Coordinates of C-alpha atoms and ligand atoms in Angstrom, one line a residue:
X1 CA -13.6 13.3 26.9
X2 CA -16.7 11.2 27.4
X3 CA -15.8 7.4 27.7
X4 CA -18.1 5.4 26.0
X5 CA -17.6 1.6 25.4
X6 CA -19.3 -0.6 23.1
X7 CA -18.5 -4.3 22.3
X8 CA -19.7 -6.0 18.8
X9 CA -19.0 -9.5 17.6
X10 CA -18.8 -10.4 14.5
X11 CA -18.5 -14.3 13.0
X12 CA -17.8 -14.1 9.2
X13 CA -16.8 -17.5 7.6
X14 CA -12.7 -17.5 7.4
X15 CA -11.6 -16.1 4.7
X16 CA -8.9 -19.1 4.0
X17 CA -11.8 -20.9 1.7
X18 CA -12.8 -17.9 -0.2
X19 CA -10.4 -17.5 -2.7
X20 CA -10.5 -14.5 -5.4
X21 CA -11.2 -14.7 -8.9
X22 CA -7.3 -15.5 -10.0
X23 CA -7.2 -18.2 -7.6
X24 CA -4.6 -20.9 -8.9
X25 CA -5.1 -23.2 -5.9
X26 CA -1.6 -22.5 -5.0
X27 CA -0.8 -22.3 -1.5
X28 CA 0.2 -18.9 -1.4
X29 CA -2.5 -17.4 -3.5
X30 CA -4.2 -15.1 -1.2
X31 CA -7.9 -14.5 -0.8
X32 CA -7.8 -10.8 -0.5
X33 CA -9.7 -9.0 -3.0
X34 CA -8.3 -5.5 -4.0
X35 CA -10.8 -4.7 -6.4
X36 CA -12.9 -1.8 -5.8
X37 CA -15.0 -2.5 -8.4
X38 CA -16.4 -5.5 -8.2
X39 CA -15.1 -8.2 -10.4
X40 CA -16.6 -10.5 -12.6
X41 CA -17.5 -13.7 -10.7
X42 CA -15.4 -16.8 -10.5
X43 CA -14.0 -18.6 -13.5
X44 CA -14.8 -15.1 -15.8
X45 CA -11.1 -13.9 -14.8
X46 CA -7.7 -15.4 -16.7
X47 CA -6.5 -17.7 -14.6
X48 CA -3.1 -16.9 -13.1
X49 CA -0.4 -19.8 -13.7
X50 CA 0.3 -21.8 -10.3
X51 CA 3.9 -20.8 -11.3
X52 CA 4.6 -17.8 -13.2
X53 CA 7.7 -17.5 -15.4
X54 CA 8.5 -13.8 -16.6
X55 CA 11.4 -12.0 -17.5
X56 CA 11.7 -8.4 -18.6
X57 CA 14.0 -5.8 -18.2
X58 CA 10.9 -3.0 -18.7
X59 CA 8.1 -2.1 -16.1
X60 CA 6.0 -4.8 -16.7
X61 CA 2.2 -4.4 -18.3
X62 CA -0.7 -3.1 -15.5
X63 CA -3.2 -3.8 -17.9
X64 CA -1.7 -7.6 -19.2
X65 CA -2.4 -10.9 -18.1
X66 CA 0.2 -13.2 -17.5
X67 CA -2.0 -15.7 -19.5
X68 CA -1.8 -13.0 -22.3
X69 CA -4.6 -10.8 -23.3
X70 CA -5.1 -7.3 -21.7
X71 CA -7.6 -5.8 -20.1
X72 CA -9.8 -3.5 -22.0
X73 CA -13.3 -3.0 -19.7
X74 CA -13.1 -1.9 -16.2
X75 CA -14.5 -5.2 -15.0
X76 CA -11.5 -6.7 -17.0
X77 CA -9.1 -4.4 -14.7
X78 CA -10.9 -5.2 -11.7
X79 CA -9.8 -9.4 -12.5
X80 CA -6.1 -8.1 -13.2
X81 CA -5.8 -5.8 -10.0
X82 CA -6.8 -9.6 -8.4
X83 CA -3.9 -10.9 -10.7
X84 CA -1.6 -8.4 -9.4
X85 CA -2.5 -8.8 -5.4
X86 CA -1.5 -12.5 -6.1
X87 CA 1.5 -12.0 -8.0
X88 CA 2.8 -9.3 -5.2
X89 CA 1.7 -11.8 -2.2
X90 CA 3.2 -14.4 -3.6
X91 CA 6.6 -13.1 -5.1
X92 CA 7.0 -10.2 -2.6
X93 CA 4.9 -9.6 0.0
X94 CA 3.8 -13.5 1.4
X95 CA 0.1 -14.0 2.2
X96 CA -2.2 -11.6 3.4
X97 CA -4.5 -13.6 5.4
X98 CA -8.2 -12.2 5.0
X99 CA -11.0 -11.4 7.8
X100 CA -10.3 -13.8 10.8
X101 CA -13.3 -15.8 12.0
X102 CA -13.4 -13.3 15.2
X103 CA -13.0 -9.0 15.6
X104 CA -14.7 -7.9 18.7
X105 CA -14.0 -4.0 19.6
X106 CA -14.3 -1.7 22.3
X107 CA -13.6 1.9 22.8
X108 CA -13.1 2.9 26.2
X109 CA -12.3 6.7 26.0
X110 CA -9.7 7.1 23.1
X111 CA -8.8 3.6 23.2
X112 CA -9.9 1.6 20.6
X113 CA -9.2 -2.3 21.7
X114 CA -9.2 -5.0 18.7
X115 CA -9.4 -8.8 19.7
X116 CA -9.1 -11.4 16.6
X117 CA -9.4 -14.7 16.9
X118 CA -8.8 -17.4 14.3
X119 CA -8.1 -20.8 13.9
X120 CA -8.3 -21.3 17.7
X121 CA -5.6 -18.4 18.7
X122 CA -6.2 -15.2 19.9
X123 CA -4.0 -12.1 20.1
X124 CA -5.6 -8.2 21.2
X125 CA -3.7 -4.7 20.0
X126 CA -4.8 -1.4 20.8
X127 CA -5.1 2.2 18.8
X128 CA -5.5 5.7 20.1
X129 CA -7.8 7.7 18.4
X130 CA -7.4 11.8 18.7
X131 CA -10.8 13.4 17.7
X132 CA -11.5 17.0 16.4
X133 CA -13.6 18.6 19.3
X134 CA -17.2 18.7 17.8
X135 CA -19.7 15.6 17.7
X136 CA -17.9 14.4 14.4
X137 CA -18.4 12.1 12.5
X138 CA -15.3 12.7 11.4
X139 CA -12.6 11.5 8.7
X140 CA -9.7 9.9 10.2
X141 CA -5.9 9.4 9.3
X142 CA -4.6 6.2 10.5
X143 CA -0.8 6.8 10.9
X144 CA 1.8 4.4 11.4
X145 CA 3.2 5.1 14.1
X146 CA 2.8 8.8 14.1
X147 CA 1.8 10.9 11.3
X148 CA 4.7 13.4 10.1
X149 CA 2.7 15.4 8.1
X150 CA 0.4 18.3 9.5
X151 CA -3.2 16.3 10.0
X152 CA -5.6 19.4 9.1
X153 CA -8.2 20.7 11.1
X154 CA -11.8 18.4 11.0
X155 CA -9.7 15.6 10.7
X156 CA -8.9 12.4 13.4
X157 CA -5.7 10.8 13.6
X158 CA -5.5 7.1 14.8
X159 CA -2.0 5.9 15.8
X160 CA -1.3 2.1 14.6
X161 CA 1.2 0.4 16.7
X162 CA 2.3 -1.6 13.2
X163 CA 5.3 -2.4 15.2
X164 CA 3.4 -4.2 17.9
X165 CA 1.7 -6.4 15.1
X166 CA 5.1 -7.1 13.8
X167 CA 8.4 -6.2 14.5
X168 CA 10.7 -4.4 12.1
X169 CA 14.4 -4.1 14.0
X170 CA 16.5 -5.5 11.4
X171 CA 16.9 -9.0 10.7
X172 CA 16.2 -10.7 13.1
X173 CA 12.7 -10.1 13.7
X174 CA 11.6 -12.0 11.2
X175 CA 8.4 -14.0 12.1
X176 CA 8.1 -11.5 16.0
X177 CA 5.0 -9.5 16.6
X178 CA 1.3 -10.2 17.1
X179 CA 0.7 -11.1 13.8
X180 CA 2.8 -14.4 13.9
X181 CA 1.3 -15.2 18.0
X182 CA -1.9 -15.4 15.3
X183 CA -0.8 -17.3 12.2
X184 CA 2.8 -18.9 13.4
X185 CA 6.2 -17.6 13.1
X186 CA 6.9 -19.8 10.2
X187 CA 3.9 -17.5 8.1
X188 CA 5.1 -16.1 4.7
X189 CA 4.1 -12.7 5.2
X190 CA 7.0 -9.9 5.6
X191 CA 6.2 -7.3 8.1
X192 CA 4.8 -4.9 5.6
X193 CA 1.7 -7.7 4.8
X194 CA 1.5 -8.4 8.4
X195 CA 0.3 -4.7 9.0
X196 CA -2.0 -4.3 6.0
X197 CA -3.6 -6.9 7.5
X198 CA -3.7 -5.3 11.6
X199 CA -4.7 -2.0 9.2
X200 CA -7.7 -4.0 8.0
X201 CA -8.4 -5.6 11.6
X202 CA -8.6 -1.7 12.6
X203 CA -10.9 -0.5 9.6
X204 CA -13.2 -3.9 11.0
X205 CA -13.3 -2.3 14.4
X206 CA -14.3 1.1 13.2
X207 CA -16.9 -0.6 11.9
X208 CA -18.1 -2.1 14.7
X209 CA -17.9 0.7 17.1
X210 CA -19.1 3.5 14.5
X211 CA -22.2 4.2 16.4
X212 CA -20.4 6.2 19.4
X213 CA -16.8 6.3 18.0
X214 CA -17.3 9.6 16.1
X215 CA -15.8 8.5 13.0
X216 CA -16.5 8.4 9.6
X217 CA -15.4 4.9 8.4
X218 CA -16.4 5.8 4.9
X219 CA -13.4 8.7 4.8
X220 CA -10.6 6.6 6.0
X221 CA -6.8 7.6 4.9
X222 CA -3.3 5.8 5.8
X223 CA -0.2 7.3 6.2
X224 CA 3.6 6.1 7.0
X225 CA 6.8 7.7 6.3
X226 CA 10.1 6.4 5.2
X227 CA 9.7 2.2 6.1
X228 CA 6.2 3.3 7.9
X229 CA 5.2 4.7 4.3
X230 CA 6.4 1.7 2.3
X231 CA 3.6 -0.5 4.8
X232 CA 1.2 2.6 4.8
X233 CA 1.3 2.5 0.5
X234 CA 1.1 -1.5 0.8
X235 CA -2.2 -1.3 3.3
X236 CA -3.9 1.3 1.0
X237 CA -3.2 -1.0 -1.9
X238 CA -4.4 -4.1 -0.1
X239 CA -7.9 -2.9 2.1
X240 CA -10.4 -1.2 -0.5
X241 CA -11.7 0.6 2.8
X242 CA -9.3 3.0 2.9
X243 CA -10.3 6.4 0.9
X244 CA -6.8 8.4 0.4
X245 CA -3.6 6.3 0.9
X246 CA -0.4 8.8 1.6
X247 CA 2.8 7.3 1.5
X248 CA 5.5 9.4 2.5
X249 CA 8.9 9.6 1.7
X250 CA 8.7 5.6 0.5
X251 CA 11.4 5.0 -1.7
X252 CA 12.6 1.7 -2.8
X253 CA 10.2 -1.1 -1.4
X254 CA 7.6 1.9 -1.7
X255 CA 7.0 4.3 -4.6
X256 CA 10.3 3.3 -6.4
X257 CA 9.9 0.8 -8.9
X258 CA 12.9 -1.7 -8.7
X259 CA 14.2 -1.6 -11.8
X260 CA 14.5 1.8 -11.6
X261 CA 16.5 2.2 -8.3
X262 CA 18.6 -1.0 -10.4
X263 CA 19.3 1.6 -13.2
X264 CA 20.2 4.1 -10.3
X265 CA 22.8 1.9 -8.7
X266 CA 23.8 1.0 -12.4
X267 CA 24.5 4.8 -13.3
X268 CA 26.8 4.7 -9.4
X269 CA 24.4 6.2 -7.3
X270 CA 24.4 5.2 -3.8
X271 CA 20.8 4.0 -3.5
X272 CA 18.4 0.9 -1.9
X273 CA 18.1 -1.5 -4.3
X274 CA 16.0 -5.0 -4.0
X275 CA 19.5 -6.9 -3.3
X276 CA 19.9 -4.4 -0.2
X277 CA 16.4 -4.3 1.0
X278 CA 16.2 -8.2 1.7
X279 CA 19.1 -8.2 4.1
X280 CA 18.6 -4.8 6.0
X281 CA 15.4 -5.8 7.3
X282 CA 12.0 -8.2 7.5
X283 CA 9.8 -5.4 5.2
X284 CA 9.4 -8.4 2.3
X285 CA 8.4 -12.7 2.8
X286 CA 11.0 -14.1 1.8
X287 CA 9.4 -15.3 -1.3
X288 CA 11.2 -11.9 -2.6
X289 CA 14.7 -13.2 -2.2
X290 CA 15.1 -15.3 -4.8
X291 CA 14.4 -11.8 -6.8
X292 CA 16.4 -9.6 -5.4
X293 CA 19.6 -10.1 -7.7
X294 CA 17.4 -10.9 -10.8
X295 CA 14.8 -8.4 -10.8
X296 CA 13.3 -8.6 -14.5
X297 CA 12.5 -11.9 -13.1
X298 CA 9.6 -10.0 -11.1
X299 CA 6.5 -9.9 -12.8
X300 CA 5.4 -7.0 -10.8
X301 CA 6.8 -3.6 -10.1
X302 CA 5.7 -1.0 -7.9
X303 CA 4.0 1.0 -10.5
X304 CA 1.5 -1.3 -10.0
X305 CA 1.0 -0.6 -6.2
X306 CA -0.4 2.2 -7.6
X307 CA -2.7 0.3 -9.7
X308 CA -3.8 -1.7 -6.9
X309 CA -5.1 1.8 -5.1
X310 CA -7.1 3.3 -8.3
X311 CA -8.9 4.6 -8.9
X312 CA -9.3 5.1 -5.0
X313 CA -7.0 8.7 -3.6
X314 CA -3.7 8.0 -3.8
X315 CA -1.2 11.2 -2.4
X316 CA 2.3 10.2 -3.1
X317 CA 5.1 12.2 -1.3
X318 CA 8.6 12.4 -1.7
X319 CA 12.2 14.0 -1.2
X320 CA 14.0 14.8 -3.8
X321 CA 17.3 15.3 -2.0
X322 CA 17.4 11.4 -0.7
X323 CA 19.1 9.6 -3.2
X324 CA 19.0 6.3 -1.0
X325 CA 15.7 6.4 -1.3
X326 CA 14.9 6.3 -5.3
X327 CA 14.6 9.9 -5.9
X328 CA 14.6 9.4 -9.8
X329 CA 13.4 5.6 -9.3
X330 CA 10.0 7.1 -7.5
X331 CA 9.0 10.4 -9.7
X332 CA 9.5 7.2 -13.2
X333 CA 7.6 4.6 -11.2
X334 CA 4.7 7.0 -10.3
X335 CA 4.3 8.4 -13.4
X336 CA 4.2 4.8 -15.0
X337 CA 1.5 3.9 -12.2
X338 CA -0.3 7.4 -13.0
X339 CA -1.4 5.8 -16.3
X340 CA -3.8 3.4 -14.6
X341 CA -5.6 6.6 -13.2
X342 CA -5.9 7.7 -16.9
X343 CA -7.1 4.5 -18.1
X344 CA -9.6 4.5 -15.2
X345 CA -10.9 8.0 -16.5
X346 CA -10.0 9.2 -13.0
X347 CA -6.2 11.1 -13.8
X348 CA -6.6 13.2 -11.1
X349 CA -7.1 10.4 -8.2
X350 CA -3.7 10.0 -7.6
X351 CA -1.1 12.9 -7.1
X352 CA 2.8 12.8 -6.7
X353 CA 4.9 15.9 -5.0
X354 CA 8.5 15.7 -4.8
X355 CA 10.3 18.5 -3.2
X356 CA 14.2 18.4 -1.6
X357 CA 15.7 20.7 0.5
X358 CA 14.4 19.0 3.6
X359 CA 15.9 16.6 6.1
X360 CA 14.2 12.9 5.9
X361 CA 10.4 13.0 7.0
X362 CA 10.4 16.4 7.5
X363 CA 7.8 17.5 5.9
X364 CA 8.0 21.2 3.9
X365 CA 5.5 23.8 3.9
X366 CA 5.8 24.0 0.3
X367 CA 3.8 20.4 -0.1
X368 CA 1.1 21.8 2.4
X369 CA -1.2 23.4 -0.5
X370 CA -0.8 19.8 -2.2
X371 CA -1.7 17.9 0.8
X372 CA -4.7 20.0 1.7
X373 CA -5.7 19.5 -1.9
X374 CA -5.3 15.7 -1.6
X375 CA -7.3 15.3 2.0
X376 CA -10.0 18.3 1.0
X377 CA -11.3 16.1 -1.7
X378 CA -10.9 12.7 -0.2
X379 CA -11.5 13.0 3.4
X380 CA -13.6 16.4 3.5
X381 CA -15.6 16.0 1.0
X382 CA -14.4 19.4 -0.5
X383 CA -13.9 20.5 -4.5
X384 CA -10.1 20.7 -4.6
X385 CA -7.6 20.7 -8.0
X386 CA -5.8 17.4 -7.2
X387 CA -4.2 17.6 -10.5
X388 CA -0.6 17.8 -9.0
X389 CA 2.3 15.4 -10.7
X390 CA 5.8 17.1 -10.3
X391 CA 9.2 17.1 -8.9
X392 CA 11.9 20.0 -8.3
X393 CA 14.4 17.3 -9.7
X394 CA 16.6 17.7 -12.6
X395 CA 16.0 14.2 -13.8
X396 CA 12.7 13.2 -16.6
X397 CA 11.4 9.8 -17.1
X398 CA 12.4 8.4 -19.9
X399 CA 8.7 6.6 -21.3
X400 CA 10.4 4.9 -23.9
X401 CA 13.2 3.3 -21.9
X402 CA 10.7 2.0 -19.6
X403 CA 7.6 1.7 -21.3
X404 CA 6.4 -1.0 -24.1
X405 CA 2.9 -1.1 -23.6
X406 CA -0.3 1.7 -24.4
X407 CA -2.0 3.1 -22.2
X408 CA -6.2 1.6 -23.0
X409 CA -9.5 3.8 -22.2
X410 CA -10.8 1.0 -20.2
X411 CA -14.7 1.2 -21.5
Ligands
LIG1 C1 12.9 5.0 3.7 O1 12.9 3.9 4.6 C2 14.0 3.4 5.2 C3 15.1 2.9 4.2 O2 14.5 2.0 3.3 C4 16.2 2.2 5.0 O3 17.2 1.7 4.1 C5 16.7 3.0 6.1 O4 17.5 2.2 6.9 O5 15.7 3.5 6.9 C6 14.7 4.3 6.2 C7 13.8 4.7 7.3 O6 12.8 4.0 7.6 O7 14.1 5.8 8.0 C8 13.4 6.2 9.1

């Protein structure tokens, strides 16, 4: 392959004084935006309490402030998806620190390099880039990792090292990786909000380098499965720049809500729960401890990951045979999170497959006609029916249990 290499600097003011709409002034309020449509301007959103006191045993409200009030335009949405970016930084994720004063790039062959600087440190991480043959440009799948589902035809895959930017052995690597040579050990960001951000580092340097790269940076997916998919649905919640966000085989810290996988383990199945997740491994801050035994505490749930990706493609895949992994908790929680695609008008947007019979991230031909359906209309600009919500389990969300709250046309 030709080796081309380009090198583009960019200064953008850092992102530590911008603050989004919900800002509270609190510390940990982040400044990323995950609005896709843009929000009203400052001081026109609810403010969110510098200290939020919530308890409920339901999945809470997508559409209601915690000031009270709900939102009933799309513009009011847009100020409650901020809400709910702070609320997950803050009580599960830590910080997601936004664009770094420096990104330079350069692609040398299928190399893509990415230096940041901020703050007067400096780290560099690479990704490879696998190209369709043809002149492109072409969509691209950034995988953490590498992708275990089939990457069709026409389509690039670019392989993110999210381990590199922070590690994920087990415990002890809390604060290791690239990410924290950056921003400090001590930084409240779990590994999962460390690689949104290296994700969003990677989207800048597309950017950058989209002249010779050969790729489209307008028809950008992520994928991850098992703890890979819990980061890869967190990154497509958190960078607007990604098109179709495919979590695989996610679970509990992904596409399972945690009170669900709590009523799981209630009903004595053997499955990950929020009091598990915080000592197997760094995936959370540590903000999310002081949750993980008192869930209804949390004024989030992962429903609302979805909300964070609408009504931008969301593919969500999972195993129905993997009990540890939320089976039942996942198909509730994504239905619950489907209703913010309704609301949005766009039902359709996001898509959830569940299909057992298959060892762990191995994924079945059966899901192949949904995935090409998913990637067709996001990434290949094709006409596709992406109007897929099922499961080949014997369970059924129960709305009522779970739900207290309508779903609005937002106008
Ligand atoms: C599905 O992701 C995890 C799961 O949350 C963990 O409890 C288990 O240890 O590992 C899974 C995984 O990443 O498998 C590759």
């Amino acid at each position: 392959p030709a080796s081309s290499s380009s090198t583009t600097s960019t200064t953008v003011p850092p992102t530590t004084t911008t603050a989004p709409p919900t800002s509270t002034g609190s510390p940990t309020t982040s400044p990323t935006s995950t609005a896709t449509t843009t929000p009203p301007g400052p001081g026109t959103c609810p403010a969110t309490p510098a200290t939020v006191t919530y308890s409920n045993s339901k999945l809470p409200d997508p559409f209601g402030f915690i000031a009270g009030g709900r939102a009933a335009t799309k513009a009011d949405f847009a100020c409650r998806q901020a809400e709910i970016s702070t609320l997950f930084q803050r009580y599960e994720l830590g910080t997601i620190p936004g664009k770094p004063q420096s990104v330079t790039a350069s692609l040398s062959g299928n190399t893509l390099t990415i230096n940041v600087s901020d703050q007067g440190k400096s780290i560099s991480f690479t990704a490879s880039i696998s190209k369709p043959s043809g002149t492109g440009p072409f969509p691209a799948i950034i995988a953490y990792a590498a992708p275990s589902i089939p990457i069709p035809a026409g389509v690039a895959t670019i392989n993110f090292n999210n381990d590199d930017i922070a590690a994920q052995q087990d415990g002890s690597s809390r604060g290791k990786g690239k990410f924290f040579t950056l921003y400090g050990s001590g930084h409240s960001a779990g590994a999962m909000a460390a690689w949104a951000w290296g994700v969003s580092r990677i989207v800048d340097a597309l950017e950058l380098v989209q002249a010779n790269s050969g790729i489209d940076v307008k028809r950008l997916g992520v994928t991850g499965c098992s703890r890979n998919g819990k980061g890869a649905f967190i990154a497509g919640a958190f960078e607007p720049r990604i098109a179709l966000t495919i979590p695989q085989e996610s679970g509990s810290g992904g596409s399972a809500c945690w009170r669900l996988s709590d009523a799981m383990r209630t009903q004595g199945k053997d499955v990950q729960t929020a009091s598990e997740i915080v000592g197997e491994n760094v995936w959370f801050s540590t903000n999310f401890n002081q949750f993980s035994t008192s869930v209804p505490k949390l004024s989030v749930d992962h429903h609302e990951l979805a909300a964070l990706v609408a009504p931008r493609g969301l593919f969500v895949i999972e195993n129905t045979s993997m009990e540890w992994l939320g089976n039942e908790a996942t198909n509730g929680c994504m239905r619950a999170g489907q209703k913010v695609y309704q609301a949005l008008g766009k039902p359709d947007a996001m898509g959830f497959s569940q299909v057992g019979n298959h060892n762990h991230c191995q994924f079945p031909s059966s899901q192949q006609a949904d995935l090409n359906a998913f990637i067709g209309k996001f990434l290949l600009n094709q006409s596709t029916n992406t109007n897929i919500m099922k499961t080949d389990g014997s369970f059924t969300f129960n709305e009522a249990q779970w739900i207290d709250w309508t779903t609005p046309t937002l106008s």
